Amino acid sequence: MWRRDKQKSHRLQKWHRLKPSLLARPRYLLFNGRFCGAPRLLVFLLFLLGTSLLLLLINLFNDAFGTNRLPPLFLVPIKTFLDHSGKRANPKEAPTAATIAIVSVLDSAAALSEFQLALSTVRCYCQRSPERYAHFVLFSPPSPTTSTVQDKCDLIGDFMFRRHCVMSAWLAKHPSYEWILFLDADMAVVNPFHDVEEFVTDSGIELVLLERMFNFEIMAGSYLAKNTPFATNFLLSWANYFYRLPKSYHGTDNGAIHALMMDNFADVNSKNACQHLWDVSRNDATLFIFEACTRFHTNRRKDKNGTFEGGKVKLLAKGQGWVRDGGHTESKFSSRDFMLHGWKNSTFNQSAFNPWTNPFGDGQRFDSPKQCAANESTTAWKYRDGFLVSEESIGKVLDGIIRRTREEYENTLRKLNLTN
């Protein structure tokens, strides 16, 4: 017994003598050793830093581009979308202030990655002519239920309506901008050799709307609005239709713009007839019937020059506007095209409604000051082969869509016993 205790005591003494050397060896190797001529501690810290950065970049890439692999060099850094409060640039940087603001509204900054390529093309387009155009991305998140709402727009629970309220308020706060071009965030500039001013042909116009290509709708996702009381009030009335929606398949702001047009440009009896169709709408097909009804009655109230309200409101016919759905032509376009709609990261190269693919060549960068600067405004953007095609080939496809849609519209009117 005594011998075993003595042996145990001897082993403990030996361990205590050995323990400092065992602990000192790694410390020595880490703090005093060298690896390839560099201190091991420095190498170790650089390894940790590099690993962390690599993991961060992988996560950012996956968040921003998913599995679609849009090349990062195409894109304007996200931070550049967050630094625009609507204030004027320093006169030394911008001798002539822009008079047209091109604006998109998102419900959160997190949504930027979904639309980053489209937004980058718009930003680059504006940077080519900073004396005329300024680009803004505004955020209108849902109102927190636990705090007092300070902004009337925050009360609107549907983002699709809230964004029009935001645009009305933004115009009122920025009188130095004569016009805004409102764009859904998934609308991309594909041909920079067009001017926004092309679509304001008459001096009396204060609001320009578009017809959707493939159905009877007035497009809710883009419009030109002049900074006037009429235009700002129209947008606010549109936003406030959120409170007047029927308990049906109403189509949110797409359906509401047609009801608002009836409020302004149709008689009471016509409005009531169409309103009933909206009240009983159950799906897209029945919603389109309501929209066909409104289009029939409002078209009868057009002025001689094809406008409403004494020339204040202009509705551009199919194929005559600045943007169209890109999926109709498989992302191909001609020199007549300006913008394409539907560029969401989540639908890139997917078999979805209005599918799209990237038409830009490997050398096209939208974060390049050289390619986006004003003194390079005559430089063409670079495209992949087969995407910039003839006007004839694009026109043939679009004419077919317009013809079929017109036939569907007329058939719908016949079912409603409405004739021109």
Short mmCIF file of N, CA and C in Angstrom, two decimals, residues 33-137:
data_model
loop_
_atom_site.label_atom_id
_atom_site.label_comp_id
_atom_site.label_asym_id
_atom_site.label_seq_id
_atom_site.Cartn_x
_atom_site.Cartn_y
_atom_site.Cartn_z
N GLY A 33 7.88 30.52 -33.22
CA GLY A 33 8.26 29.75 -34.39
C GLY A 33 8.01 30.53 -35.67
N ARG A 34 8.48 29.98 -36.78
CA ARG A 34 8.32 30.65 -38.07
C ARG A 34 7.85 29.63 -39.10
N PHE A 35 7.09 30.14 -40.07
CA PHE A 35 6.58 29.29 -41.15
C PHE A 35 6.83 30.00 -42.46
N CYS A 36 7.65 29.40 -43.32
CA CYS A 36 8.02 30.02 -44.61
C CYS A 36 8.59 31.41 -44.40
N GLY A 37 9.34 31.58 -43.34
CA GLY A 37 10.00 32.86 -43.09
C GLY A 37 9.14 33.87 -42.37
N ALA A 38 7.86 33.59 -42.12
CA ALA A 38 6.96 34.53 -41.46
C ALA A 38 6.62 34.00 -40.07
N PRO A 39 6.38 34.88 -39.11
CA PRO A 39 5.98 34.43 -37.77
C PRO A 39 4.74 33.55 -37.84
N ARG A 40 4.78 32.44 -37.08
CA ARG A 40 3.66 31.51 -37.13
C ARG A 40 2.36 32.16 -36.65
N LEU A 41 2.43 33.06 -35.68
CA LEU A 41 1.21 33.72 -35.19
C LEU A 41 0.56 34.52 -36.30
N LEU A 42 1.39 35.23 -37.06
CA LEU A 42 0.85 36.02 -38.17
C LEU A 42 0.19 35.12 -39.21
N VAL A 43 0.86 34.01 -39.53
CA VAL A 43 0.30 33.07 -40.50
C VAL A 43 -1.03 32.52 -40.01
N PHE A 44 -1.07 32.18 -38.71
CA PHE A 44 -2.30 31.63 -38.14
C PHE A 44 -3.44 32.64 -38.20
N LEU A 45 -3.16 33.89 -37.84
CA LEU A 45 -4.20 34.92 -37.87
C LEU A 45 -4.67 35.20 -39.29
N LEU A 46 -3.73 35.23 -40.23
CA LEU A 46 -4.11 35.44 -41.63
C LEU A 46 -4.97 34.29 -42.15
N PHE A 47 -4.64 33.08 -41.70
CA PHE A 47 -5.45 31.92 -42.10
C PHE A 47 -6.88 32.05 -41.59
N LEU A 48 -7.04 32.44 -40.32
CA LEU A 48 -8.38 32.62 -39.77
C LEU A 48 -9.13 33.72 -40.50
N LEU A 49 -8.45 34.83 -40.77
CA LEU A 49 -9.09 35.94 -41.46
C LEU A 49 -9.51 35.54 -42.87
N GLY A 50 -8.62 34.85 -43.59
CA GLY A 50 -8.94 34.43 -44.95
C GLY A 50 -10.11 33.47 -44.99
N THR A 51 -10.14 32.53 -44.04
CA THR A 51 -11.25 31.58 -43.99
C THR A 51 -12.57 32.28 -43.72
N SER A 52 -12.55 33.24 -42.79
CA SER A 52 -13.77 33.98 -42.47
C SER A 52 -14.27 34.78 -43.66
N LEU A 53 -13.35 35.44 -44.36
CA LEU A 53 -13.74 36.22 -45.54
C LEU A 53 -14.30 35.33 -46.63
N LEU A 54 -13.68 34.16 -46.83
CA LEU A 54 -14.17 33.24 -47.85
C LEU A 54 -15.59 32.78 -47.55
N LEU A 55 -15.85 32.43 -46.29
CA LEU A 55 -17.21 32.00 -45.91
C LEU A 55 -18.20 33.14 -46.08
N LEU A 56 -17.78 34.35 -45.73
CA LEU A 56 -18.67 35.51 -45.89
C LEU A 56 -19.00 35.75 -47.35
N LEU A 57 -17.99 35.68 -48.22
CA LEU A 57 -18.22 35.90 -49.65
C LEU A 57 -19.13 34.82 -50.23
N ILE A 58 -18.95 33.58 -49.79
CA ILE A 58 -19.81 32.50 -50.29
C ILE A 58 -21.26 32.75 -49.90
N ASN A 59 -21.47 33.18 -48.65
CA ASN A 59 -22.83 33.45 -48.20
C ASN A 59 -23.44 34.63 -48.94
N LEU A 60 -22.65 35.69 -49.12
CA LEU A 60 -23.16 36.86 -49.85
C LEU A 60 -23.49 36.50 -51.28
N PHE A 61 -22.64 35.71 -51.90
CA PHE A 61 -22.88 35.32 -53.30
C PHE A 61 -24.16 34.50 -53.41
N ASN A 62 -24.33 33.56 -52.49
CA ASN A 62 -25.54 32.73 -52.54
C ASN A 62 -26.79 33.53 -52.27
N ASP A 63 -26.70 34.48 -51.32
CA ASP A 63 -27.86 35.32 -51.02
C ASP A 63 -28.22 36.19 -52.20
N ALA A 64 -27.21 36.74 -52.85
CA ALA A 64 -27.48 37.71 -53.92
C ALA A 64 -27.85 37.05 -55.23
N PHE A 65 -27.26 35.90 -55.52
CA PHE A 65 -27.43 35.35 -56.86
C PHE A 65 -28.01 33.94 -56.88
N GLY A 66 -28.19 33.32 -55.70
CA GLY A 66 -28.74 31.99 -55.67
C GLY A 66 -27.93 31.05 -56.53
N THR A 67 -28.62 30.19 -57.23
CA THR A 67 -27.94 29.23 -58.10
C THR A 67 -27.83 29.75 -59.52
N ASN A 68 -28.26 30.98 -59.75
CA ASN A 68 -28.32 31.48 -61.12
C ASN A 68 -26.98 32.00 -61.62
N ARG A 69 -26.12 32.38 -60.70
CA ARG A 69 -24.76 32.78 -61.05
C ARG A 69 -24.70 33.96 -62.01
N LEU A 70 -25.39 35.04 -61.68
CA LEU A 70 -25.19 36.27 -62.43
C LEU A 70 -23.82 36.81 -62.06
N PRO A 71 -22.98 37.15 -63.01
CA PRO A 71 -21.61 37.59 -62.70
C PRO A 71 -21.60 38.84 -61.84
N PRO A 72 -20.91 38.84 -60.70
CA PRO A 72 -20.90 40.01 -59.83
C PRO A 72 -20.37 41.27 -60.50
N LEU A 73 -19.47 41.13 -61.47
CA LEU A 73 -18.89 42.31 -62.09
C LEU A 73 -19.88 43.10 -62.93
N PHE A 74 -21.03 42.52 -63.20
CA PHE A 74 -22.05 43.27 -63.92
C PHE A 74 -22.66 44.36 -63.03
N LEU A 75 -22.54 44.21 -61.73
CA LEU A 75 -23.47 44.88 -60.84
C LEU A 75 -22.87 46.09 -60.14
N VAL A 76 -23.72 47.09 -59.95
CA VAL A 76 -23.37 48.22 -59.10
C VAL A 76 -23.40 47.74 -57.65
N PRO A 77 -22.41 48.09 -56.83
CA PRO A 77 -22.45 47.66 -55.43
C PRO A 77 -23.73 48.11 -54.75
N ILE A 78 -24.26 47.24 -53.91
CA ILE A 78 -25.55 47.53 -53.26
C ILE A 78 -25.50 48.83 -52.48
N LYS A 79 -24.38 49.14 -51.86
CA LYS A 79 -24.32 50.34 -51.03
C LYS A 79 -24.63 51.61 -51.81
N THR A 80 -24.41 51.61 -53.12
CA THR A 80 -24.67 52.83 -53.88
C THR A 80 -26.16 53.11 -54.00
N PHE A 81 -27.00 52.12 -53.70
CA PHE A 81 -28.43 52.35 -53.74
C PHE A 81 -28.94 52.94 -52.42
N LEU A 82 -28.08 53.00 -51.43
CA LEU A 82 -28.53 53.40 -50.10
C LEU A 82 -28.13 54.82 -49.73
N ASP A 83 -27.52 55.54 -50.67
CA ASP A 83 -26.96 56.84 -50.30
C ASP A 83 -27.68 58.00 -50.97
N HIS A 84 -28.93 57.79 -51.38
CA HIS A 84 -29.65 58.84 -52.09
C HIS A 84 -30.88 59.26 -51.29
N SER A 85 -30.81 60.42 -50.67
CA SER A 85 -31.92 60.93 -49.87
C SER A 85 -32.77 61.91 -50.63
N GLY A 86 -32.42 62.19 -51.88
CA GLY A 86 -33.18 63.16 -52.66
C GLY A 86 -32.55 64.54 -52.65
N LYS A 87 -31.45 64.70 -51.92
CA LYS A 87 -30.79 66.00 -51.89
C LYS A 87 -30.01 66.22 -53.17
N ARG A 88 -29.85 67.48 -53.53
CA ARG A 88 -29.11 67.82 -54.73
C ARG A 88 -27.62 67.53 -54.56
N ALA A 89 -26.99 67.17 -55.66
CA ALA A 89 -25.55 66.97 -55.64
C ALA A 89 -24.85 68.31 -55.52
N ASN A 90 -23.60 68.26 -55.08
CA ASN A 90 -22.80 69.48 -55.01
C ASN A 90 -22.71 70.11 -56.40
N PRO A 91 -22.98 71.42 -56.54
CA PRO A 91 -22.92 72.05 -57.86
C PRO A 91 -21.60 71.83 -58.58
N LYS A 92 -20.51 71.66 -57.83
CA LYS A 92 -19.22 71.43 -58.48
C LYS A 92 -19.20 70.07 -59.17
N GLU A 93 -19.99 69.13 -58.62
CA GLU A 93 -20.02 67.79 -59.21
C GLU A 93 -21.06 67.69 -60.31
N ALA A 94 -22.12 68.46 -60.22
CA ALA A 94 -23.19 68.41 -61.21
C ALA A 94 -23.58 69.84 -61.59
N PRO A 95 -22.92 70.42 -62.58
CA PRO A 95 -23.18 71.80 -62.96
C PRO A 95 -24.64 72.06 -63.30
N THR A 96 -25.30 71.09 -63.94
CA THR A 96 -26.70 71.23 -64.27
C THR A 96 -27.47 70.13 -63.56
N ALA A 97 -28.41 70.52 -62.70
CA ALA A 97 -29.14 69.54 -61.90
C ALA A 97 -30.14 68.79 -62.76
N ALA A 98 -30.30 67.51 -62.47
CA ALA A 98 -31.26 66.68 -63.19
C ALA A 98 -32.67 67.15 -62.92
N THR A 99 -33.53 67.00 -63.91
CA THR A 99 -34.93 67.40 -63.76
C THR A 99 -35.87 66.20 -63.82
N ILE A 100 -35.36 65.02 -64.15
CA ILE A 100 -36.17 63.81 -64.20
C ILE A 100 -35.58 62.79 -63.23
N ALA A 101 -36.40 62.36 -62.28
CA ALA A 101 -35.98 61.33 -61.33
C ALA A 101 -36.57 60.00 -61.76
N ILE A 102 -35.72 58.99 -61.86
CA ILE A 102 -36.17 57.63 -62.14
C ILE A 102 -36.15 56.88 -60.82
N VAL A 103 -37.32 56.42 -60.39
CA VAL A 103 -37.49 55.96 -59.01
C VAL A 103 -38.12 54.58 -58.96
N SER A 104 -37.59 53.74 -58.09
CA SER A 104 -38.21 52.46 -57.75
C SER A 104 -38.43 52.42 -56.24
N VAL A 105 -39.41 51.66 -55.82
CA VAL A 105 -39.73 51.54 -54.39
C VAL A 105 -39.70 50.07 -54.01
N LEU A 106 -39.01 49.76 -52.92
CA LEU A 106 -38.94 48.39 -52.40
C LEU A 106 -39.49 48.38 -50.98
N ASP A 107 -39.91 47.21 -50.52
CA ASP A 107 -40.43 47.13 -49.16
C ASP A 107 -39.34 46.86 -48.14
N SER A 108 -38.12 46.57 -48.59
CA SER A 108 -37.00 46.38 -47.67
C SER A 108 -35.70 46.43 -48.44
N ALA A 109 -34.62 46.75 -47.74
CA ALA A 109 -33.30 46.74 -48.37
C ALA A 109 -32.87 45.33 -48.75
N ALA A 110 -33.42 44.34 -48.06
CA ALA A 110 -33.07 42.96 -48.36
C ALA A 110 -33.52 42.56 -49.76
N ALA A 111 -34.51 43.28 -50.31
CA ALA A 111 -35.02 42.94 -51.64
C ALA A 111 -34.08 43.39 -52.76
N LEU A 112 -33.05 44.16 -52.43
CA LEU A 112 -32.15 44.66 -53.47
C LEU A 112 -31.51 43.54 -54.28
N SER A 113 -31.13 42.46 -53.62
CA SER A 113 -30.44 41.39 -54.34
C SER A 113 -31.34 40.74 -55.37
N GLU A 114 -32.65 40.79 -55.18
CA GLU A 114 -33.58 40.20 -56.14
C GLU A 114 -33.60 40.98 -57.45
N PHE A 115 -33.30 42.27 -57.37
CA PHE A 115 -33.44 43.13 -58.54
C PHE A 115 -32.14 43.83 -58.92
N GLN A 116 -31.01 43.35 -58.44
CA GLN A 116 -29.78 44.13 -58.53
C GLN A 116 -29.32 44.38 -59.95
N LEU A 117 -29.44 43.41 -60.84
CA LEU A 117 -28.99 43.65 -62.21
C LEU A 117 -29.87 44.69 -62.89
N ALA A 118 -31.18 44.57 -62.74
CA ALA A 118 -32.09 45.55 -63.34
C ALA A 118 -31.82 46.95 -62.81
N LEU A 119 -31.69 47.08 -61.50
CA LEU A 119 -31.42 48.39 -60.91
C LEU A 119 -30.07 48.93 -61.36
N SER A 120 -29.10 48.05 -61.53
CA SER A 120 -27.77 48.49 -61.97
C SER A 120 -27.81 49.10 -63.37
N THR A 121 -28.64 48.54 -64.25
CA THR A 121 -28.73 49.10 -65.60
C THR A 121 -29.37 50.48 -65.57
N VAL A 122 -30.36 50.66 -64.71
CA VAL A 122 -31.02 51.97 -64.60
C VAL A 122 -30.06 53.00 -64.01
N ARG A 123 -29.30 52.57 -62.99
CA ARG A 123 -28.33 53.49 -62.38
C ARG A 123 -27.28 53.91 -63.41
N CYS A 124 -26.80 52.97 -64.18
CA CYS A 124 -25.79 53.27 -65.20
C CYS A 124 -26.36 54.20 -66.26
N TYR A 125 -27.59 53.96 -66.66
CA TYR A 125 -28.25 54.82 -67.65
C TYR A 125 -28.31 56.26 -67.15
N CYS A 126 -28.66 56.46 -65.91
CA CYS A 126 -28.74 57.81 -65.35
C CYS A 126 -27.36 58.45 -65.25
N GLN A 127 -26.35 57.66 -64.94
CA GLN A 127 -25.00 58.19 -64.82
C GLN A 127 -24.43 58.63 -66.16
N ARG A 128 -24.98 58.14 -67.24
CA ARG A 128 -24.55 58.58 -68.57
C ARG A 128 -24.99 60.01 -68.85
N SER A 129 -26.10 60.44 -68.22
CA SER A 129 -26.62 61.80 -68.44
C SER A 129 -27.04 62.40 -67.10
N PRO A 130 -26.09 62.66 -66.21
CA PRO A 130 -26.45 63.15 -64.87
C PRO A 130 -27.07 64.54 -64.87
N GLU A 131 -26.88 65.27 -65.96
CA GLU A 131 -27.50 66.60 -66.04
C GLU A 131 -28.99 66.50 -66.34
N ARG A 132 -29.48 65.30 -66.66
CA ARG A 132 -30.90 65.12 -66.99
C ARG A 132 -31.61 64.16 -66.05
N TYR A 133 -30.90 63.09 -65.63
CA TYR A 133 -31.56 62.03 -64.89
C TYR A 133 -30.87 61.77 -63.55
N ALA A 134 -31.67 61.44 -62.56
CA ALA A 134 -31.16 61.00 -61.26
C ALA A 134 -31.92 59.74 -60.86
N HIS A 135 -31.22 58.82 -60.23
CA HIS A 135 -31.81 57.51 -59.90
C HIS A 135 -31.96 57.38 -58.40
N PHE A 136 -33.12 56.91 -57.97
CA PHE A 136 -33.39 56.72 -56.55
C PHE A 136 -34.08 55.38 -56.33
N VAL A 137 -33.69 54.70 -55.26
CA VAL A 137 -34.40 53.52 -54.80
C VAL A 137 -34.88 53.82 -53.38
#
